[in-house]
XYZ file of C-alpha atoms in Angstrom:
347
model
C 72.674 60.531 87.372
C 72.502 58.930 91.125
C 75.581 58.435 92.107
C 77.070 54.994 95.089
C 78.113 56.169 98.396
C 81.537 55.799 97.583
C 81.353 58.227 95.236
C 79.512 60.236 97.909
C 81.651 60.502 99.863
C 84.512 60.812 97.319
C 82.253 64.131 96.322
C 81.771 65.567 99.556
C 85.526 64.753 100.824
C 86.389 67.133 97.609
C 84.295 69.809 98.138
C 85.026 69.854 101.565
C 89.288 70.637 100.581
C 87.665 73.006 98.316
C 86.336 74.581 100.490
C 88.838 75.003 103.269
C 90.961 75.850 100.729
C 89.277 78.484 99.547
C 88.516 80.204 102.898
C 92.066 79.800 104.617
C 93.222 81.822 101.654
C 90.588 84.760 102.405
C 90.382 84.670 106.071
C 94.367 84.767 105.550
C 94.358 87.537 103.849
C 92.370 89.673 105.395
C 94.280 88.948 108.801
C 97.561 90.326 106.678
C 96.639 92.552 105.334
C 95.025 93.832 108.879
C 99.065 93.635 110.760
C 100.533 95.076 107.855
C 98.175 98.313 107.290
C 98.058 98.658 111.227
C 101.957 98.288 110.827
C 102.792 101.097 108.373
C 100.061 103.815 109.346
C 99.434 105.968 105.729
C 100.689 102.878 103.053
C 99.111 101.095 100.199
C 99.063 97.738 100.278
C 98.707 95.290 96.896
C 97.857 92.427 97.402
C 100.073 90.186 93.773
C 99.331 86.621 92.843
C 103.657 85.079 93.102
C 103.088 82.889 90.245
C 102.592 85.614 87.862
C 105.128 88.209 89.481
C 107.833 85.368 89.443
C 107.381 84.302 85.457
C 108.324 88.302 84.751
C 112.448 86.125 85.402
C 112.378 82.322 85.665
C 110.504 79.357 83.687
C 107.819 77.754 85.836
C 107.861 74.615 84.286
C 109.311 73.050 81.201
C 106.544 74.036 78.931
C 108.146 77.826 78.463
C 109.406 78.735 76.123
C 112.835 80.859 78.480
C 113.243 77.443 79.663
C 117.259 76.078 79.043
C 117.795 72.624 78.398
C 118.740 70.172 81.523
C 117.634 73.898 84.129
C 115.159 70.794 85.329
C 111.981 73.081 86.656
C 111.148 74.028 89.562
C 108.657 72.011 92.013
C 105.377 72.455 90.542
C 102.554 74.744 91.529
C 100.556 72.719 95.256
C 105.217 73.982 95.725
C 104.727 77.158 95.450
C 104.012 80.134 97.850
C 100.180 81.840 97.227
C 100.604 86.156 97.184
C 103.068 88.765 97.790
C 101.851 91.517 99.681
C 103.536 94.878 98.148
C 103.445 98.053 100.784
C 103.975 100.884 99.274
C 103.730 104.631 99.057
C 103.961 106.648 96.593
C 108.061 107.947 95.815
C 108.994 105.342 98.495
C 111.293 102.129 97.896
C 107.925 99.244 98.689
C 108.892 96.840 101.739
C 107.544 92.486 99.983
C 106.310 90.160 102.431
C 106.267 86.713 100.527
C 102.929 85.381 102.308
C 101.144 82.301 102.255
C 97.416 80.620 103.057
C 96.183 77.037 104.536
C 92.715 75.739 105.483
C 91.634 72.688 107.363
C 88.646 71.086 108.513
C 90.598 68.917 110.587
C 93.147 68.747 114.420
C 95.191 71.536 115.066
C 98.357 69.366 114.259
C 96.507 69.270 110.852
C 97.703 72.812 110.660
C 101.320 72.451 112.442
C 101.656 70.043 108.773
C 100.355 72.798 107.123
C 101.857 75.215 108.524
C 105.570 73.590 108.542
C 104.801 73.191 104.329
C 104.204 76.855 104.056
C 106.857 78.168 105.684
C 108.496 75.807 103.075
C 107.016 77.910 100.151
C 108.156 81.804 101.833
C 111.414 79.751 102.020
C 111.544 80.115 98.593
C 111.751 83.448 97.584
C 114.709 85.393 99.262
C 113.927 88.960 98.280
C 118.012 91.418 98.701
C 120.285 89.867 100.971
C 120.231 85.969 101.917
C 117.704 85.044 104.875
C 116.564 89.324 104.741
C 112.461 88.317 103.895
C 109.857 89.021 106.109
C 107.650 86.544 105.772
C 103.733 84.376 106.779
C 102.500 81.383 106.803
C 98.854 81.542 107.363
C 96.180 78.347 108.444
C 93.190 78.509 109.049
C 91.273 75.934 110.697
C 87.486 75.682 110.170
C 86.683 72.581 112.781
C 82.462 72.839 112.949
C 82.731 72.815 116.605
C 85.141 75.472 117.842
C 85.752 78.622 116.355
C 87.383 79.314 113.547
C 90.747 79.673 114.647
C 93.518 81.575 112.513
C 96.785 80.372 113.107
C 100.283 82.661 111.998
C 103.597 82.468 111.114
C 106.173 85.542 111.176
C 109.520 85.904 109.806
C 110.787 88.984 110.701
C 112.899 89.541 108.631
C 115.018 92.701 108.118
C 112.303 95.480 107.043
C 114.460 96.350 104.789
C 112.903 97.971 100.746
C 112.743 96.418 98.596
C 115.835 99.318 96.317
C 115.538 102.606 95.552
C 112.254 104.412 94.284
C 111.792 103.636 91.772
C 110.580 107.314 90.299
C 108.936 105.963 87.403
C 106.995 102.566 87.033
C 105.870 103.792 83.764
C 108.641 102.638 82.124
C 107.343 98.791 80.391
C 109.106 96.444 83.135
C 111.703 94.069 80.008
C 111.322 90.136 80.329
C 114.246 88.752 81.801
C 115.806 85.498 82.082
C 117.094 84.339 85.828
C 118.241 80.934 86.623
C 116.456 79.495 89.297
C 119.136 79.312 92.189
C 119.305 80.859 95.914
C 122.406 80.674 96.688
C 123.012 79.466 100.504
C 126.629 80.304 102.382
C 128.373 78.274 104.015
C 128.354 78.647 107.522
C 131.903 77.764 107.583
C 133.040 79.734 104.807
C 133.631 77.408 102.176
C 132.100 77.819 98.474
C 127.709 78.619 98.920
C 125.861 75.445 98.271
C 123.221 76.612 95.655
C 118.948 75.591 95.823
C 115.495 75.131 94.888
C 114.028 78.620 95.345
C 114.045 82.285 93.315
C 116.441 84.370 94.588
C 115.835 88.782 94.153
C 120.003 90.663 94.228
C 119.643 93.848 95.907
C 120.474 94.781 92.257
C 117.049 93.745 90.904
C 114.799 95.805 93.269
C 114.094 98.367 91.104
C 113.057 96.460 88.622
C 110.948 93.562 90.683
C 109.180 96.465 91.669
C 108.252 97.965 88.438
C 107.001 94.273 88.306
C 104.495 94.041 91.383
C 103.274 97.707 90.071
C 102.693 96.313 87.321
C 101.404 93.558 87.910
C 99.093 94.941 89.693
C 97.590 96.450 87.619
C 97.231 93.535 85.128
C 94.659 91.709 87.618
C 92.768 95.918 88.172
C 92.034 96.222 84.757
C 91.408 92.065 84.292
C 88.995 92.862 87.436
C 87.250 95.419 84.880
C 87.273 92.651 82.391
C 89.227 94.920 80.462
C 91.909 92.098 78.756
C 93.610 94.124 76.392
C 94.324 96.529 79.288
C 96.027 94.274 80.921
C 97.705 92.299 78.536
C 99.594 95.878 78.662
C 101.274 95.687 81.313
C 102.565 91.719 81.364
C 105.173 90.080 79.776
C 105.494 87.694 77.759
C 106.830 84.860 80.307
C 103.606 85.596 82.903
C 101.039 85.279 79.286
C 100.227 88.067 78.257
C 98.943 86.595 74.612
C 96.495 84.662 76.911
C 94.906 87.795 77.499
C 94.606 89.432 74.403
C 93.356 86.250 72.530
C 90.251 85.862 71.709
C 88.373 83.993 74.642
C 85.233 82.344 74.053
C 81.698 84.060 75.779
C 82.019 81.265 78.294
C 84.677 81.691 80.497
C 85.714 85.673 79.362
C 84.374 89.022 80.457
C 84.605 92.931 78.552
C 84.546 95.426 80.151
C 81.430 96.873 78.900
C 79.600 98.548 81.572
C 79.711 101.879 82.044
C 78.841 105.454 83.451
C 77.112 103.325 87.269
C 78.095 105.016 90.401
C 78.522 104.236 93.704
C 79.438 106.523 96.130
C 79.457 109.379 94.020
C 81.337 108.322 91.205
C 81.110 106.797 88.159
C 82.830 103.662 87.405
C 83.951 102.230 84.929
C 83.914 97.909 83.987
C 82.020 94.183 83.443
C 79.348 92.421 84.804
C 77.731 89.502 85.580
C 74.953 86.697 86.308
C 75.580 83.642 88.818
C 72.534 81.586 90.997
C 72.870 81.158 93.981
C 71.274 77.564 94.196
C 67.069 79.562 93.335
C 68.713 82.844 93.009
C 70.606 84.372 90.470
C 72.475 86.999 91.465
C 73.974 90.386 89.033
C 77.839 90.940 90.243
C 79.292 94.663 88.794
C 82.845 94.541 89.492
C 84.944 97.907 88.477
C 86.787 101.351 89.417
C 85.492 105.262 89.054
C 86.497 106.281 85.283
C 89.271 108.762 86.188
C 91.018 106.359 87.820
C 90.688 103.159 85.191
C 91.424 105.798 81.883
C 95.216 106.214 84.309
C 95.292 102.447 84.359
C 94.490 102.924 80.408
C 97.239 105.787 80.163
C 99.610 103.455 81.745
C 100.101 106.454 84.299
C 101.369 104.152 86.837
C 103.196 106.547 89.324
C 99.280 109.248 88.946
C 97.185 106.255 89.230
C 99.139 105.401 92.294
C 99.605 108.744 93.337
C 95.067 108.897 92.622
C 94.366 106.568 95.407
C 97.427 107.111 97.992
C 96.186 110.459 98.405
C 92.149 109.070 99.274
C 93.205 106.035 100.914
C 91.818 107.633 104.651
C 88.400 108.526 102.767
C 87.735 105.429 101.532
C 88.865 103.190 104.091
C 86.211 104.459 106.470
C 83.361 102.436 104.466
C 84.939 99.834 103.275
C 80.912 98.194 102.190
C 77.758 99.802 101.796
C 74.301 99.079 101.298
C 72.938 100.711 98.196
C 69.057 101.290 97.832
C 69.840 103.119 94.296
C 71.432 99.544 92.905
C 69.763 97.729 95.387
C 72.447 95.528 97.232
C 75.673 95.319 98.607
C 78.470 97.210 97.501
C 82.425 96.913 98.454
C 85.363 99.411 98.206
C 89.262 98.052 98.784
C 91.326 100.880 98.992
C 93.145 100.438 95.767
C 88.996 102.484 94.382
C 88.217 99.310 93.251
C 85.004 98.176 93.643
C 82.274 94.769 94.470
C 78.679 94.982 93.807
C 75.904 91.978 94.385
C 72.769 92.115 93.679
C 69.042 90.094 92.608
C 68.356 89.888 88.854
C 64.767 89.510 88.755
C 62.839 88.351 86.324
C 61.119 90.361 84.105
C 57.544 89.376 83.861
């Protein structure tokens, strides 16, 4: 198939936008995690997709079974923030930071517009008292003629923990049907105005802390390829049925690799084969077997104690070249590993 010059330009612009979005997200996540670890030494930092977390309590679209008549869905997916960062330590209440990331191949003016858009996204989520939520927004400029530049905005908020220590993160998350909206106080003392958004009231802090912890555990289980375990951490509104349903072999992944050893520990997880140009690569994703046992048994509190105890050790060498494996191995402080190597054809 031969594309016309106009079609080629459209395709090129599409892939350029795709790359800028992906790289902008990557650079933003790395910078945000670095800032939070420096700011809160001795704490773990977990990244949780905002849509998945919010779906535990709010209907995000008219297709959601909890959608109320006359409620009207919130603004589209493109208008919702990217993620939450949970800064946590076992036995303590969490600190939560809404964050959003953008990227572009254009001028600083484009970054300014992106930051303005991201500001609206992060300000649509309030945790605790009105207008006291710390949040961050990042825009990465990928100019081929200049150094990569990351523009950032931050609202410091009150740095208030999410709520009292849960004491039992092992308890299942109950699904809720909250009405979306934020009550904005009238500076003149009149009635509050309800504006679009999500508000986690102070009395719901313990519940939302469990939502974040369980959503992170579901992501960890999915990273190993075990959809059944992941579904056990999710509510119906979060898509529990999609993880427990049959998955086609082209799109699904199965936890089918056991005993693979990295950093002196046996791992369990899944592997994928993909192409990079003319080369075929083998990628393994998983976590140490003893940690997966805790994830599978829904022992969230014990899992968090274990990874926090080894946080400093696992942060020392986040990337190594493993001669036995035959390629680079990247380790995250939560114990998860991504390993990649060339896949040689048999002769």
